[in-house]
Amino acid sequence: MSISLRKHMAKLLAATLAVSAMATASAAALDQPVAVLSSNLNSSVGKVLTADEIKTAEQSLAEAKAKAKAEAEAKAKAEAAAAKAAAEKSEYNSLLTAPVSTKTVAYSSSLLASDAIKSNATSLGNYKLTFYCPCAVCNGTSSGKTASGTIAAEGRTIAVDSSVIPLGSRVYIEGYGVFIAEDTGGAIKNNKIDVFVSSHDRAYDLGVQYANVYLLG
């Protein structure tokens, strides 16, 4: 065998032994605990988390997500409440400023007190409602003139105890709507309201009713 051939064979044998040694070392590494492998990897790839550390991190992430969700829900709830309050205030202000037009007095479930009224107006409690017309029998005079100097109109005028509800006040009668305290009467005391209607027959037909009353302003 020539010298060059012997050198070539020696190099081939050395390479085979090196590959074998590397394979043995890799197989042994696979049998080591995770912590040992993590320690070996730290120097090359950075921090390697253990199973407990991963679990703790996942719990922290879940808690952070839950907190963020709760904060978002609380913010949305607060914004919705603020929007509702603003809408109710706007509705209430319109009851204070919109003209009180004449209308046929009649009970309607669509005129029950809204949240805007309940939240902003002064509740006066449950009142006895009677009805009167412009005739001399009901009103003492047929002129239709009220104690405040206006001409009574159905759907707008009510007679009140002015020591409880000041003349000129806007009053919401649940089931009937907005009226203005324009008149008084000798029999109208405390929690009693006399509602003006256009004819004696209508006053008689409506009889006596009871309703919750709110002072708007």
PDB file of C-alpha atoms in Angstrom:
ATOM      1  CA  MET A   1       0.000   0.000   0.000  1.00  0.00           C
ATOM      2  CA  SER A   2       1.403   3.355  -0.956  1.00  0.00           C
ATOM      3  CA  ILE A   3       1.982   6.136   1.563  1.00  0.00           C
ATOM      4  CA  SER A   4      -0.760   8.363   0.031  1.00  0.00           C
ATOM      5  CA  LEU A   5      -3.328   5.543   0.248  1.00  0.00           C
ATOM      6  CA  ARG A   6      -2.489   4.907   3.904  1.00  0.00           C
ATOM      7  CA  LYS A   7      -2.981   8.620   4.683  1.00  0.00           C
ATOM      8  CA  HIS A   8      -6.355   8.606   2.938  1.00  0.00           C
ATOM      9  CA  MET A   9      -7.523   5.565   4.911  1.00  0.00           C
ATOM     10  CA  ALA A  10      -6.396   7.150   8.195  1.00  0.00           C
ATOM     11  CA  LYS A  11      -8.419  10.296   7.507  1.00  0.00           C
ATOM     12  CA  LEU A  12     -11.501   8.228   6.649  1.00  0.00           C
ATOM     13  CA  LEU A  13     -11.211   6.248   9.888  1.00  0.00           C
ATOM     14  CA  ALA A  14     -10.807   9.428  11.956  1.00  0.00           C
ATOM     15  CA  ALA A  15     -13.917  10.936  10.386  1.00  0.00           C
ATOM     16  CA  THR A  16     -15.946   7.761  11.077  1.00  0.00           C
ATOM     17  CA  LEU A  17     -14.918   7.793  14.741  1.00  0.00           C
ATOM     18  CA  ALA A  18     -15.831  11.488  15.075  1.00  0.00           C
ATOM     19  CA  VAL A  19     -19.331  10.947  13.649  1.00  0.00           C
ATOM     20  CA  SER A  20     -19.854   7.976  15.973  1.00  0.00           C
ATOM     21  CA  ALA A  21     -18.812  10.037  19.005  1.00  0.00           C
ATOM     22  CA  MET A  22     -21.199  12.849  18.036  1.00  0.00           C
ATOM     23  CA  ALA A  23     -24.118  10.396  17.622  1.00  0.00           C
ATOM     24  CA  THR A  24     -23.412   8.866  21.043  1.00  0.00           C
ATOM     25  CA  ALA A  25     -23.322  12.306  22.670  1.00  0.00           C
ATOM     26  CA  SER A  26     -26.655  13.334  21.041  1.00  0.00           C
ATOM     27  CA  ALA A  27     -28.416  10.141  22.168  1.00  0.00           C
ATOM     28  CA  ALA A  28     -27.226  10.678  25.729  1.00  0.00           C
ATOM     29  CA  ALA A  29     -28.456  14.269  25.682  1.00  0.00           C
ATOM     30  CA  LEU A  30     -31.964  13.132  24.786  1.00  0.00           C
ATOM     31  CA  ASP A  31     -32.102  11.071  27.968  1.00  0.00           C
ATOM     32  CA  GLN A  32     -31.297  14.083  30.226  1.00  0.00           C
ATOM     33  CA  PRO A  33     -34.008  15.944  32.260  1.00  0.00           C
ATOM     34  CA  VAL A  34     -35.635  19.054  30.769  1.00  0.00           C
ATOM     35  CA  ALA A  35     -33.964  21.262  33.341  1.00  0.00           C
ATOM     36  CA  VAL A  36     -30.493  20.025  32.226  1.00  0.00           C
ATOM     37  CA  LEU A  37     -31.333  20.562  28.582  1.00  0.00           C
ATOM     38  CA  SER A  38     -32.723  24.020  29.412  1.00  0.00           C
ATOM     39  CA  SER A  39     -29.507  24.872  31.209  1.00  0.00           C
ATOM     40  CA  ASN A  40     -27.489  23.788  28.195  1.00  0.00           C
ATOM     41  CA  LEU A  41     -29.705  25.758  25.829  1.00  0.00           C
ATOM     42  CA  ASN A  42     -29.815  28.944  27.908  1.00  0.00           C
ATOM     43  CA  SER A  43     -26.414  30.050  26.723  1.00  0.00           C
ATOM     44  CA  SER A  44     -27.437  29.846  23.067  1.00  0.00           C
ATOM     45  CA  VAL A  45     -31.190  30.612  22.857  1.00  0.00           C
ATOM     46  CA  GLY A  46     -31.936  32.541  26.074  1.00  0.00           C
ATOM     47  CA  LYS A  47     -34.351  31.699  28.917  1.00  0.00           C
ATOM     48  CA  VAL A  48     -36.127  28.347  28.537  1.00  0.00           C
ATOM     49  CA  LEU A  49     -39.282  28.103  30.733  1.00  0.00           C
ATOM     50  CA  THR A  50     -40.053  25.067  32.824  1.00  0.00           C
ATOM     51  CA  ALA A  51     -43.521  23.488  32.802  1.00  0.00           C
ATOM     52  CA  ASP A  52     -44.441  25.274  36.067  1.00  0.00           C
ATOM     53  CA  GLU A  53     -43.250  28.602  34.716  1.00  0.00           C
ATOM     54  CA  ILE A  54     -45.289  28.126  31.550  1.00  0.00           C
ATOM     55  CA  LYS A  55     -48.378  27.308  33.637  1.00  0.00           C
ATOM     56  CA  THR A  56     -47.858  30.425  35.770  1.00  0.00           C
ATOM     57  CA  ALA A  57     -47.438  32.566  32.656  1.00  0.00           C
ATOM     58  CA  GLU A  58     -50.628  31.166  31.136  1.00  0.00           C
ATOM     59  CA  GLN A  59     -52.552  31.897  34.355  1.00  0.00           C
ATOM     60  CA  SER A  60     -51.229  35.464  34.410  1.00  0.00           C
ATOM     61  CA  LEU A  61     -52.238  35.948  30.789  1.00  0.00           C
ATOM     62  CA  ALA A  62     -55.731  34.577  31.468  1.00  0.00           C
ATOM     63  CA  GLU A  63     -56.117  36.894  34.474  1.00  0.00           C
ATOM     64  CA  ALA A  64     -54.958  39.879  32.424  1.00  0.00           C
ATOM     65  CA  LYS A  65     -57.468  39.045  29.670  1.00  0.00           C
ATOM     66  CA  ALA A  66     -60.282  38.651  32.222  1.00  0.00           C
ATOM     67  CA  LYS A  67     -59.395  41.981  33.831  1.00  0.00           C
ATOM     68  CA  ALA A  68     -59.287  43.732  30.465  1.00  0.00           C
ATOM     69  CA  LYS A  69     -62.663  42.220  29.532  1.00  0.00           C
ATOM     70  CA  ALA A  70     -64.213  43.303  32.857  1.00  0.00           C
ATOM     71  CA  GLU A  71     -62.848  46.843  32.437  1.00  0.00           C
ATOM     72  CA  ALA A  72     -64.197  47.030  28.871  1.00  0.00           C
ATOM     73  CA  GLU A  73     -67.627  45.804  30.007  1.00  0.00           C
ATOM     74  CA  ALA A  74     -67.678  48.293  32.901  1.00  0.00           C
ATOM     75  CA  LYS A  75     -66.745  51.127  30.532  1.00  0.00           C
ATOM     76  CA  ALA A  76     -69.443  50.121  28.051  1.00  0.00           C
ATOM     77  CA  LYS A  77     -71.997  49.903  30.865  1.00  0.00           C
ATOM     78  CA  ALA A  78     -71.024  53.351  32.168  1.00  0.00           C
ATOM     79  CA  GLU A  79     -71.231  54.845  28.671  1.00  0.00           C
ATOM     80  CA  ALA A  80     -74.665  53.264  28.120  1.00  0.00           C
ATOM     81  CA  ALA A  81     -75.887  54.614  31.476  1.00  0.00           C
ATOM     82  CA  ALA A  82     -74.593  58.096  30.633  1.00  0.00           C
ATOM     83  CA  ALA A  83     -76.274  57.993  27.219  1.00  0.00           C
ATOM     84  CA  LYS A  84     -79.554  56.870  28.798  1.00  0.00           C
ATOM     85  CA  ALA A  85     -79.375  59.631  31.420  1.00  0.00           C
ATOM     86  CA  ALA A  86     -78.713  62.227  28.709  1.00  0.00           C
ATOM     87  CA  ALA A  87     -81.648  60.983  26.638  1.00  0.00           C
ATOM     88  CA  GLU A  88     -83.929  61.019  29.678  1.00  0.00           C
ATOM     89  CA  LYS A  89     -82.842  64.552  30.556  1.00  0.00           C
ATOM     90  CA  SER A  90     -83.520  65.674  26.998  1.00  0.00           C
ATOM     91  CA  GLU A  91     -86.980  64.079  27.089  1.00  0.00           C
ATOM     92  CA  TYR A  92     -87.716  65.700  30.446  1.00  0.00           C
ATOM     93  CA  ASN A  93     -86.586  69.134  29.240  1.00  0.00           C
ATOM     94  CA  SER A  94     -88.952  68.845  26.275  1.00  0.00           C
ATOM     95  CA  LEU A  95     -91.843  68.249  28.694  1.00  0.00           C
ATOM     96  CA  LEU A  96     -90.889  71.497  30.423  1.00  0.00           C
ATOM     97  CA  THR A  97     -90.607  73.596  27.281  1.00  0.00           C
ATOM     98  CA  ALA A  98     -92.891  72.113  24.608  1.00  0.00           C
ATOM     99  CA  PRO A  99     -96.284  73.826  24.208  1.00  0.00           C
ATOM    100  CA  VAL A 100     -99.103  72.072  26.046  1.00  0.00           C
ATOM    101  CA  SER A 101    -101.637  71.750  23.273  1.00  0.00           C
ATOM    102  CA  THR A 102    -105.322  71.159  23.815  1.00  0.00           C
ATOM    103  CA  LYS A 103    -106.419  67.552  23.449  1.00  0.00           C
ATOM    104  CA  THR A 104    -109.292  65.256  24.351  1.00  0.00           C
ATOM    105  CA  VAL A 105    -108.828  64.070  27.912  1.00  0.00           C
ATOM    106  CA  ALA A 106    -108.831  60.278  28.015  1.00  0.00           C
ATOM    107  CA  TYR A 107    -106.781  57.614  29.736  1.00  0.00           C
ATOM    108  CA  SER A 108    -104.065  55.947  27.619  1.00  0.00           C
ATOM    109  CA  SER A 109    -101.484  53.357  28.628  1.00  0.00           C
ATOM    110  CA  SER A 110     -99.070  55.097  26.241  1.00  0.00           C
ATOM    111  CA  LEU A 111     -99.041  58.024  28.684  1.00  0.00           C
ATOM    112  CA  LEU A 112     -97.709  56.106  31.682  1.00  0.00           C
ATOM    113  CA  ALA A 113     -94.825  57.874  33.407  1.00  0.00           C
ATOM    114  CA  SER A 114     -91.527  57.188  31.651  1.00  0.00           C
ATOM    115  CA  ASP A 115     -88.128  56.698  33.307  1.00  0.00           C
ATOM    116  CA  ALA A 116     -87.320  60.299  32.322  1.00  0.00           C
ATOM    117  CA  ILE A 117     -90.258  61.551  34.386  1.00  0.00           C
ATOM    118  CA  LYS A 118     -89.640  59.224  37.312  1.00  0.00           C
ATOM    119  CA  SER A 119     -85.946  60.170  37.444  1.00  0.00           C
ATOM    120  CA  ASN A 120     -86.305  63.944  37.122  1.00  0.00           C
ATOM    121  CA  ALA A 121     -89.767  65.038  38.266  1.00  0.00           C
ATOM    122  CA  THR A 122     -91.090  65.293  41.815  1.00  0.00           C
ATOM    123  CA  SER A 123     -93.496  62.487  42.617  1.00  0.00           C
ATOM    124  CA  LEU A 124     -96.567  63.813  44.443  1.00  0.00           C
ATOM    125  CA  GLY A 125     -98.152  60.421  44.969  1.00  0.00           C
ATOM    126  CA  ASN A 126    -101.547  59.052  44.010  1.00  0.00           C
ATOM    127  CA  TYR A 127    -104.244  61.676  43.399  1.00  0.00           C
ATOM    128  CA  LYS A 128    -108.008  61.599  43.127  1.00  0.00           C
ATOM    129  CA  LEU A 129    -109.118  63.002  39.778  1.00  0.00           C
ATOM    130  CA  THR A 130    -112.464  64.651  39.211  1.00  0.00           C
ATOM    131  CA  PHE A 131    -113.619  66.453  36.075  1.00  0.00           C
ATOM    132  CA  TYR A 132    -115.359  69.763  35.494  1.00  0.00           C
ATOM    133  CA  CYS A 133    -116.587  71.835  32.578  1.00  0.00           C
ATOM    134  CA  PRO A 134    -117.118  75.602  31.958  1.00  0.00           C
ATOM    135  CA  CYS A 135    -120.776  75.530  32.986  1.00  0.00           C
ATOM    136  CA  ALA A 136    -121.994  77.458  36.023  1.00  0.00           C
ATOM    137  CA  VAL A 137    -122.766  74.219  37.872  1.00  0.00           C
ATOM    138  CA  CYS A 138    -119.178  72.952  37.634  1.00  0.00           C
ATOM    139  CA  ASN A 139    -117.287  76.217  37.534  1.00  0.00           C
ATOM    140  CA  GLY A 140    -119.462  78.704  39.378  1.00  0.00           C
ATOM    141  CA  THR A 141    -119.466  80.828  36.252  1.00  0.00           C
ATOM    142  CA  SER A 142    -119.875  80.181  32.549  1.00  0.00           C
ATOM    143  CA  SER A 143    -117.071  82.487  31.475  1.00  0.00           C
ATOM    144  CA  GLY A 144    -114.464  79.710  31.364  1.00  0.00           C
ATOM    145  CA  LYS A 145    -111.966  82.022  33.019  1.00  0.00           C
ATOM    146  CA  THR A 146    -109.514  80.380  35.439  1.00  0.00           C
ATOM    147  CA  ALA A 147    -108.043  81.586  38.729  1.00  0.00           C
ATOM    148  CA  SER A 148    -104.808  82.405  36.909  1.00  0.00           C
ATOM    149  CA  GLY A 149    -106.618  84.546  34.313  1.00  0.00           C
ATOM    150  CA  THR A 150    -106.459  82.152  31.362  1.00  0.00           C
ATOM    151  CA  ILE A 151    -109.397  80.673  29.486  1.00  0.00           C
ATOM    152  CA  ALA A 152    -109.685  77.004  30.428  1.00  0.00           C
ATOM    153  CA  ALA A 153    -108.935  74.477  27.696  1.00  0.00           C
ATOM    154  CA  GLU A 154    -109.420  70.729  27.674  1.00  0.00           C
ATOM    155  CA  GLY A 155    -106.156  68.843  27.735  1.00  0.00           C
ATOM    156  CA  ARG A 156    -104.278  71.760  29.276  1.00  0.00           C
ATOM    157  CA  THR A 157    -106.153  73.161  32.298  1.00  0.00           C
ATOM    158  CA  ILE A 158    -106.387  71.553  35.715  1.00  0.00           C
ATOM    159  CA  ALA A 159    -107.581  72.958  39.037  1.00  0.00           C
ATOM    160  CA  VAL A 160    -105.281  72.282  42.000  1.00  0.00           C
ATOM    161  CA  ASP A 161    -104.667  73.109  45.619  1.00  0.00           C
ATOM    162  CA  SER A 162    -102.227  75.965  45.017  1.00  0.00           C
ATOM    163  CA  SER A 163    -100.614  75.429  48.433  1.00  0.00           C
ATOM    164  CA  VAL A 164     -99.445  72.025  47.156  1.00  0.00           C
ATOM    165  CA  ILE A 165     -99.052  72.673  43.423  1.00  0.00           C
ATOM    166  CA  PRO A 166     -98.303  76.330  42.591  1.00  0.00           C
ATOM    167  CA  LEU A 167    -100.353  77.915  39.825  1.00  0.00           C
ATOM    168  CA  GLY A 168     -98.473  77.895  36.539  1.00  0.00           C
ATOM    169  CA  SER A 169     -96.761  74.574  37.303  1.00  0.00           C
ATOM    170  CA  ARG A 170     -96.577  71.826  34.747  1.00  0.00           C
ATOM    171  CA  VAL A 171     -98.023  68.588  36.060  1.00  0.00           C
ATOM    172  CA  TYR A 172     -97.795  65.097  34.612  1.00  0.00           C
ATOM    173  CA  ILE A 173    -100.826  62.944  35.362  1.00  0.00           C
ATOM    174  CA  GLU A 174     -99.936  59.330  34.646  1.00  0.00           C
ATOM    175  CA  GLY A 175    -102.146  57.944  31.900  1.00  0.00           C
ATOM    176  CA  TYR A 176    -103.325  61.421  30.850  1.00  0.00           C
ATOM    177  CA  GLY A 177    -100.200  63.451  30.058  1.00  0.00           C
ATOM    178  CA  VAL A 178     -99.006  67.005  30.730  1.00  0.00           C
ATOM    179  CA  PHE A 179    -101.289  69.717  32.108  1.00  0.00           C
ATOM    180  CA  ILE A 180    -100.842  73.204  33.526  1.00  0.00           C
ATOM    181  CA  ALA A 181    -102.132  74.174  36.967  1.00  0.00           C
ATOM    182  CA  GLU A 182    -104.259  77.145  35.963  1.00  0.00           C
ATOM    183  CA  ASP A 183    -107.277  76.965  38.234  1.00  0.00           C
ATOM    184  CA  THR A 184    -108.365  76.388  41.831  1.00  0.00           C
ATOM    185  CA  GLY A 185    -111.576  75.334  43.510  1.00  0.00           C
ATOM    186  CA  GLY A 186    -113.107  75.345  46.972  1.00  0.00           C
ATOM    187  CA  ALA A 187    -113.361  71.534  47.026  1.00  0.00           C
ATOM    188  CA  ILE A 188    -109.891  70.973  45.507  1.00  0.00           C
ATOM    189  CA  LYS A 189    -107.672  70.309  48.496  1.00  0.00           C
ATOM    190  CA  ASN A 190    -104.517  68.289  49.152  1.00  0.00           C
ATOM    191  CA  ASN A 191    -104.180  65.310  46.798  1.00  0.00           C
ATOM    192  CA  LYS A 192    -107.118  66.086  44.564  1.00  0.00           C
ATOM    193  CA  ILE A 193    -107.094  67.503  41.034  1.00  0.00           C
ATOM    194  CA  ASP A 194    -110.037  68.714  38.981  1.00  0.00           C
ATOM    195  CA  VAL A 195    -109.413  68.180  35.255  1.00  0.00           C
ATOM    196  CA  PHE A 196    -111.132  70.539  32.829  1.00  0.00           C
ATOM    197  CA  VAL A 197    -113.130  69.040  29.931  1.00  0.00           C
ATOM    198  CA  SER A 198    -115.275  70.694  27.311  1.00  0.00           C
ATOM    199  CA  SER A 199    -118.758  69.556  28.324  1.00  0.00           C
ATOM    200  CA  HIS A 200    -120.800  68.602  31.348  1.00  0.00           C
ATOM    201  CA  ASP A 201    -121.646  65.228  29.778  1.00  0.00           C
ATOM    202  CA  ARG A 202    -117.955  64.393  29.391  1.00  0.00           C
ATOM    203  CA  ALA A 203    -117.245  65.419  32.975  1.00  0.00           C
ATOM    204  CA  TYR A 204    -120.077  63.170  34.155  1.00  0.00           C
ATOM    205  CA  ASP A 205    -118.934  60.227  31.974  1.00  0.00           C
ATOM    206  CA  LEU A 206    -115.323  60.417  33.193  1.00  0.00           C
ATOM    207  CA  GLY A 207    -116.523  60.357  36.796  1.00  0.00           C
ATOM    208  CA  VAL A 208    -113.786  59.813  39.381  1.00  0.00           C
ATOM    209  CA  GLN A 209    -110.357  58.368  38.601  1.00  0.00           C
ATOM    210  CA  TYR A 210    -107.080  57.871  40.450  1.00  0.00           C
ATOM    211  CA  ALA A 211    -103.588  58.375  39.067  1.00  0.00           C
ATOM    212  CA  ASN A 212    -100.001  59.005  40.073  1.00  0.00           C
ATOM    213  CA  VAL A 213     -99.056  62.651  39.725  1.00  0.00           C
ATOM    214  CA  TYR A 214     -95.634  64.229  39.075  1.00  0.00           C
ATOM    215  CA  LEU A 215     -94.674  67.880  39.434  1.00  0.00           C
ATOM    216  CA  LEU A 216     -92.515  68.756  36.417  1.00  0.00           C
ATOM    217  CA  GLY A 217     -91.757  72.351  37.296  1.00  0.00           C
TER     218      GLY A 217
END
